[in-house]
Coordinates of C-alpha atoms in Angstrom, one line a residue:
M7 CA 0.0 0.0 0.0
S8 CA 1.1 3.6 -0.6
T9 CA 1.3 6.7 1.5
F10 CA -0.2 9.7 -0.1
V11 CA 0.6 13.2 1.0
L12 CA -2.0 15.5 -0.4
L13 CA -1.3 19.3 -0.6
H14 CA -4.1 21.8 -1.1
G15 CA -4.0 24.9 -3.3
A16 CA -4.5 28.6 -2.5
W17 CA -7.2 29.5 0.0
H18 CA -8.0 25.9 1.0
G19 CA -6.9 23.6 3.8
G20 CA -6.1 19.9 4.2
W21 CA -9.8 19.3 4.9
V22 CA -10.6 19.8 1.2
W23 CA -9.2 16.3 0.4
R24 CA -11.7 14.7 2.7
R25 CA -13.7 12.9 0.0
V26 CA -10.6 11.7 -1.8
A27 CA -8.8 10.7 1.4
A28 CA -11.8 8.5 2.3
Q29 CA -11.6 6.7 -1.0
L30 CA -7.8 6.1 -0.6
R31 CA -8.1 4.8 2.9
T32 CA -10.9 2.5 2.0
A33 CA -8.5 1.0 -0.6
G34 CA -6.0 0.5 2.2
H35 CA -3.7 3.4 1.6
E36 CA -2.3 5.8 4.2
V37 CA -3.1 9.5 3.7
L38 CA -1.7 12.7 5.1
A39 CA -3.3 16.0 4.2
P40 CA -1.7 18.9 6.0
T41 CA -2.8 22.5 6.0
L42 CA -0.1 24.9 5.0
T43 CA 1.0 27.7 7.2
G44 CA -1.3 30.8 7.2
I45 CA -4.3 29.4 5.4
S46 CA -7.7 28.1 6.5
D47 CA -7.5 26.3 9.8
R48 CA -3.9 27.6 10.2
A49 CA -4.9 31.2 9.3
H50 CA -3.9 32.3 12.8
L51 CA -0.3 31.9 11.7
L52 CA -0.7 34.3 8.7
S53 CA 1.7 37.1 8.2
P54 CA 3.3 38.9 5.2
A55 CA 6.5 36.8 5.8
V56 CA 4.7 33.5 4.9
G57 CA 6.2 32.5 1.5
L58 CA 6.8 29.5 -0.7
D59 CA 9.8 28.6 1.4
T60 CA 7.5 28.5 4.5
H61 CA 5.2 25.9 2.8
V62 CA 8.1 23.9 1.5
R63 CA 9.5 23.7 5.1
D64 CA 6.0 22.7 6.3
V65 CA 6.0 19.6 4.1
V66 CA 9.7 18.7 4.5
A67 CA 9.2 18.8 8.3
L68 CA 6.2 16.5 7.9
L69 CA 8.1 14.0 5.8
D70 CA 11.0 14.0 8.2
A71 CA 8.8 13.6 11.3
E72 CA 6.9 10.7 9.7
G73 CA 10.1 9.1 8.5
S74 CA 8.6 8.9 5.1
S75 CA 9.9 7.1 2.1
D76 CA 8.4 6.4 -1.3
V77 CA 5.4 8.7 -0.7
V78 CA 3.1 9.9 -3.5
L79 CA 3.3 13.6 -3.2
V80 CA 0.2 15.3 -4.7
G81 CA -0.1 19.1 -5.2
H82 CA -3.2 20.9 -6.4
S83 CA -2.9 24.2 -8.2
Y84 CA -0.5 26.5 -6.3
A85 CA 0.8 23.5 -4.4
G86 CA 2.6 22.3 -7.6
Q87 CA 5.3 24.9 -6.6
V88 CA 5.5 23.3 -3.1
V89 CA 5.7 19.8 -4.6
T90 CA 8.6 20.8 -6.8
G91 CA 10.4 22.5 -3.9
V92 CA 9.9 19.5 -1.6
A93 CA 11.0 17.0 -4.2
D94 CA 14.2 19.0 -4.7
E95 CA 15.0 19.0 -0.9
R96 CA 13.8 15.4 -0.1
P97 CA 13.9 13.4 -3.3
E98 CA 14.8 10.2 -1.4
A99 CA 11.4 10.4 0.5
I100 CA 9.2 10.6 -2.6
G101 CA 8.4 7.8 -5.0
R102 CA 6.3 9.9 -7.3
R103 CA 5.1 13.5 -7.6
V104 CA 1.6 14.3 -9.0
Y105 CA 0.6 17.7 -10.3
L106 CA -3.2 18.1 -10.2
D107 CA -4.0 21.0 -12.4
A108 CA -1.0 22.7 -10.9
F109 CA 2.1 24.8 -11.6
V110 CA 5.1 23.0 -13.1
G111 CA 7.8 25.5 -12.1
E112 CA 11.5 25.5 -12.8
D113 CA 14.4 27.1 -11.0
G114 CA 13.9 30.9 -10.6
E115 CA 10.2 30.8 -11.6
A116 CA 7.5 32.3 -9.4
A117 CA 3.9 31.2 -9.5
I118 CA 2.6 34.6 -10.5
D119 CA 4.8 34.6 -13.6
L120 CA 3.5 31.2 -14.6
L121 CA -0.2 32.3 -14.8
P122 CA -1.8 33.5 -18.1
A123 CA -1.3 37.3 -18.3
Q124 CA -5.0 38.1 -17.8
V125 CA -5.3 35.9 -14.7
A126 CA -2.0 37.3 -13.3
G127 CA -3.3 40.8 -13.8
H128 CA -6.5 40.0 -12.0
Y129 CA -4.4 38.6 -9.1
R130 CA -2.2 41.7 -8.9
E131 CA -5.3 44.1 -8.9
S132 CA -6.9 42.0 -6.2
V133 CA -3.8 42.1 -4.0
A134 CA -3.3 45.8 -4.5
G135 CA -6.9 46.5 -3.5
P136 CA -8.8 44.3 -1.1
G137 CA -5.7 42.2 -0.4
F138 CA -4.0 45.2 1.3
G139 CA -0.8 44.6 -0.7
W140 CA 0.0 41.2 0.8
L141 CA -3.0 38.9 0.4
I142 CA -4.7 37.2 -2.5
P143 CA -8.5 37.4 -1.9
V144 CA -10.5 34.2 -2.4
R145 CA -11.5 33.7 -6.0
S146 CA -15.1 32.9 -7.2
L147 CA -15.8 29.2 -6.8
Q148 CA -17.9 29.3 -9.9
A149 CA -14.9 30.5 -11.9
L150 CA -13.1 27.4 -10.6
G151 CA -15.8 25.1 -11.9
V152 CA -17.7 24.5 -8.7
T153 CA -21.4 24.7 -9.6
D154 CA -23.2 22.4 -7.1
Q155 CA -24.7 24.6 -4.4
A156 CA -24.0 22.1 -1.6
D157 CA -20.3 22.2 -2.6
V158 CA -20.3 26.0 -2.7
E159 CA -21.8 26.1 0.8
W160 CA -19.3 23.6 2.1
L161 CA -16.3 25.4 0.7
T162 CA -17.2 29.1 1.2
P163 CA -16.9 29.5 5.0
R164 CA -13.7 27.5 5.1
L165 CA -11.7 29.5 2.5
T166 CA -9.3 32.3 3.6
P167 CA -7.1 34.8 1.8
H168 CA -3.8 33.4 0.6
P169 CA -0.3 35.0 1.4
W170 CA 0.9 36.8 -1.7
R171 CA 4.6 36.1 -1.1
T172 CA 4.0 32.5 -1.9
Y173 CA 3.2 33.6 -5.5
T174 CA 6.0 36.1 -5.8
Q175 CA 8.8 34.0 -4.3
P176 CA 10.6 32.0 -7.0
L177 CA 11.7 28.4 -6.7
A178 CA 15.3 27.9 -5.8
L179 CA 16.2 24.4 -7.1
T180 CA 19.4 22.3 -7.3
G181 CA 17.8 20.0 -9.9
R182 CA 17.4 17.0 -7.6
Q183 CA 13.6 17.1 -8.1
R184 CA 14.2 15.7 -11.6
D185 CA 15.2 12.4 -9.9
V186 CA 11.6 11.9 -8.8
P187 CA 9.1 10.6 -11.4
A188 CA 6.2 12.9 -12.1
T189 CA 2.6 12.8 -13.5
F190 CA 0.4 15.6 -14.5
V191 CA -3.4 15.5 -14.3
E192 CA -5.3 18.3 -16.1
C193 CA -8.9 19.2 -15.2
T194 CA -10.6 20.0 -18.5
D195 CA -14.1 21.2 -17.7
W196 CA -13.3 24.8 -16.9
M197 CA -11.2 27.7 -18.3
R198 CA -8.0 25.5 -18.3
V199 CA -5.6 27.9 -16.7
F200 CA -3.0 25.2 -16.4
R201 CA -3.1 24.0 -20.0
A202 CA 0.4 25.4 -20.6
H203 CA 1.7 23.4 -17.6
A204 CA 0.2 20.2 -19.0
E205 CA 2.1 20.9 -22.2
R206 CA 5.3 21.6 -20.2
A207 CA 4.8 18.2 -18.5
E208 CA 4.2 16.5 -21.8
S209 CA 7.3 18.0 -23.2
A210 CA 9.3 16.7 -20.3
G211 CA 8.0 13.2 -21.0
W212 CA 5.7 12.9 -18.1
P213 CA 2.4 11.0 -18.3
V214 CA -0.4 13.6 -18.8
L215 CA -3.9 12.5 -17.8
S216 CA -7.2 14.3 -18.4
L217 CA -10.0 14.6 -15.8
P218 CA -13.3 16.0 -17.2
T219 CA -14.2 18.2 -14.2
G220 CA -13.6 21.7 -12.9
H221 CA -10.4 22.9 -11.2
E222 CA -11.6 21.6 -7.7
A223 CA -11.4 18.0 -8.7
M224 CA -11.1 16.7 -5.1
V225 CA -14.5 18.2 -4.5
T226 CA -16.3 17.7 -7.8
A227 CA -14.9 14.3 -8.9
P228 CA -13.4 12.6 -5.8
E229 CA -14.0 9.0 -6.9
A230 CA -12.5 9.5 -10.4
L231 CA -9.5 11.4 -8.9
A232 CA -8.9 8.8 -6.2
K233 CA -8.8 6.1 -9.0
I234 CA -6.3 8.1 -11.0
L235 CA -4.1 8.5 -7.9
I236 CA -4.3 4.8 -7.0
D237 CA -3.5 3.8 -10.6
T238 CA -0.6 6.3 -10.7
A239 CA 0.8 4.8 -7.4
D240 CA 0.5 1.3 -8.8

């Protein structure tokens, strides 16, 4: 059986994986789904100093404390940057990295520069206005492909602004992350912000899989996503 470490994207917490985690555990796998510093149920730790390096340290510390090896490290959306940073620091602990509709960054690249220009512009405007210069306000769930009202009501009260520095701080890599096999899963039933990253993964020779759902696949298609993860681990 595999150990899955599931990393949430911007504004969310580890709880967002609840439906997928249940499927993985039923299949006999171990699941860890931490909440990154400063977000959701760890919003009490939020400050302008929280950056990508903070979140990489969160996960490295978790892997070290668990004594992990051969884990399947899954990152959704923003957390693709975290997956890459962690794989560079602890390649020996990870058996496979999975990018779920996520950033595929290289050394020196920041998340904000990896977004389509129009989306990046919207982020910058939001940060400069209601984000007080250091927060990314929560985006519309409908824009992310969440249309079921019950899902909207479950997610909305749990989402919190995301620290801007995590998007502006670039990856600092040695290249060791390339030793860890990788898979990309693209969610195709929305505006497909991460299409360029699926293409980057394909160019690198990674398996690239399609999931016909919105960006929040762990909420809108948990069974299908769990099956993909299990098949990927196998």
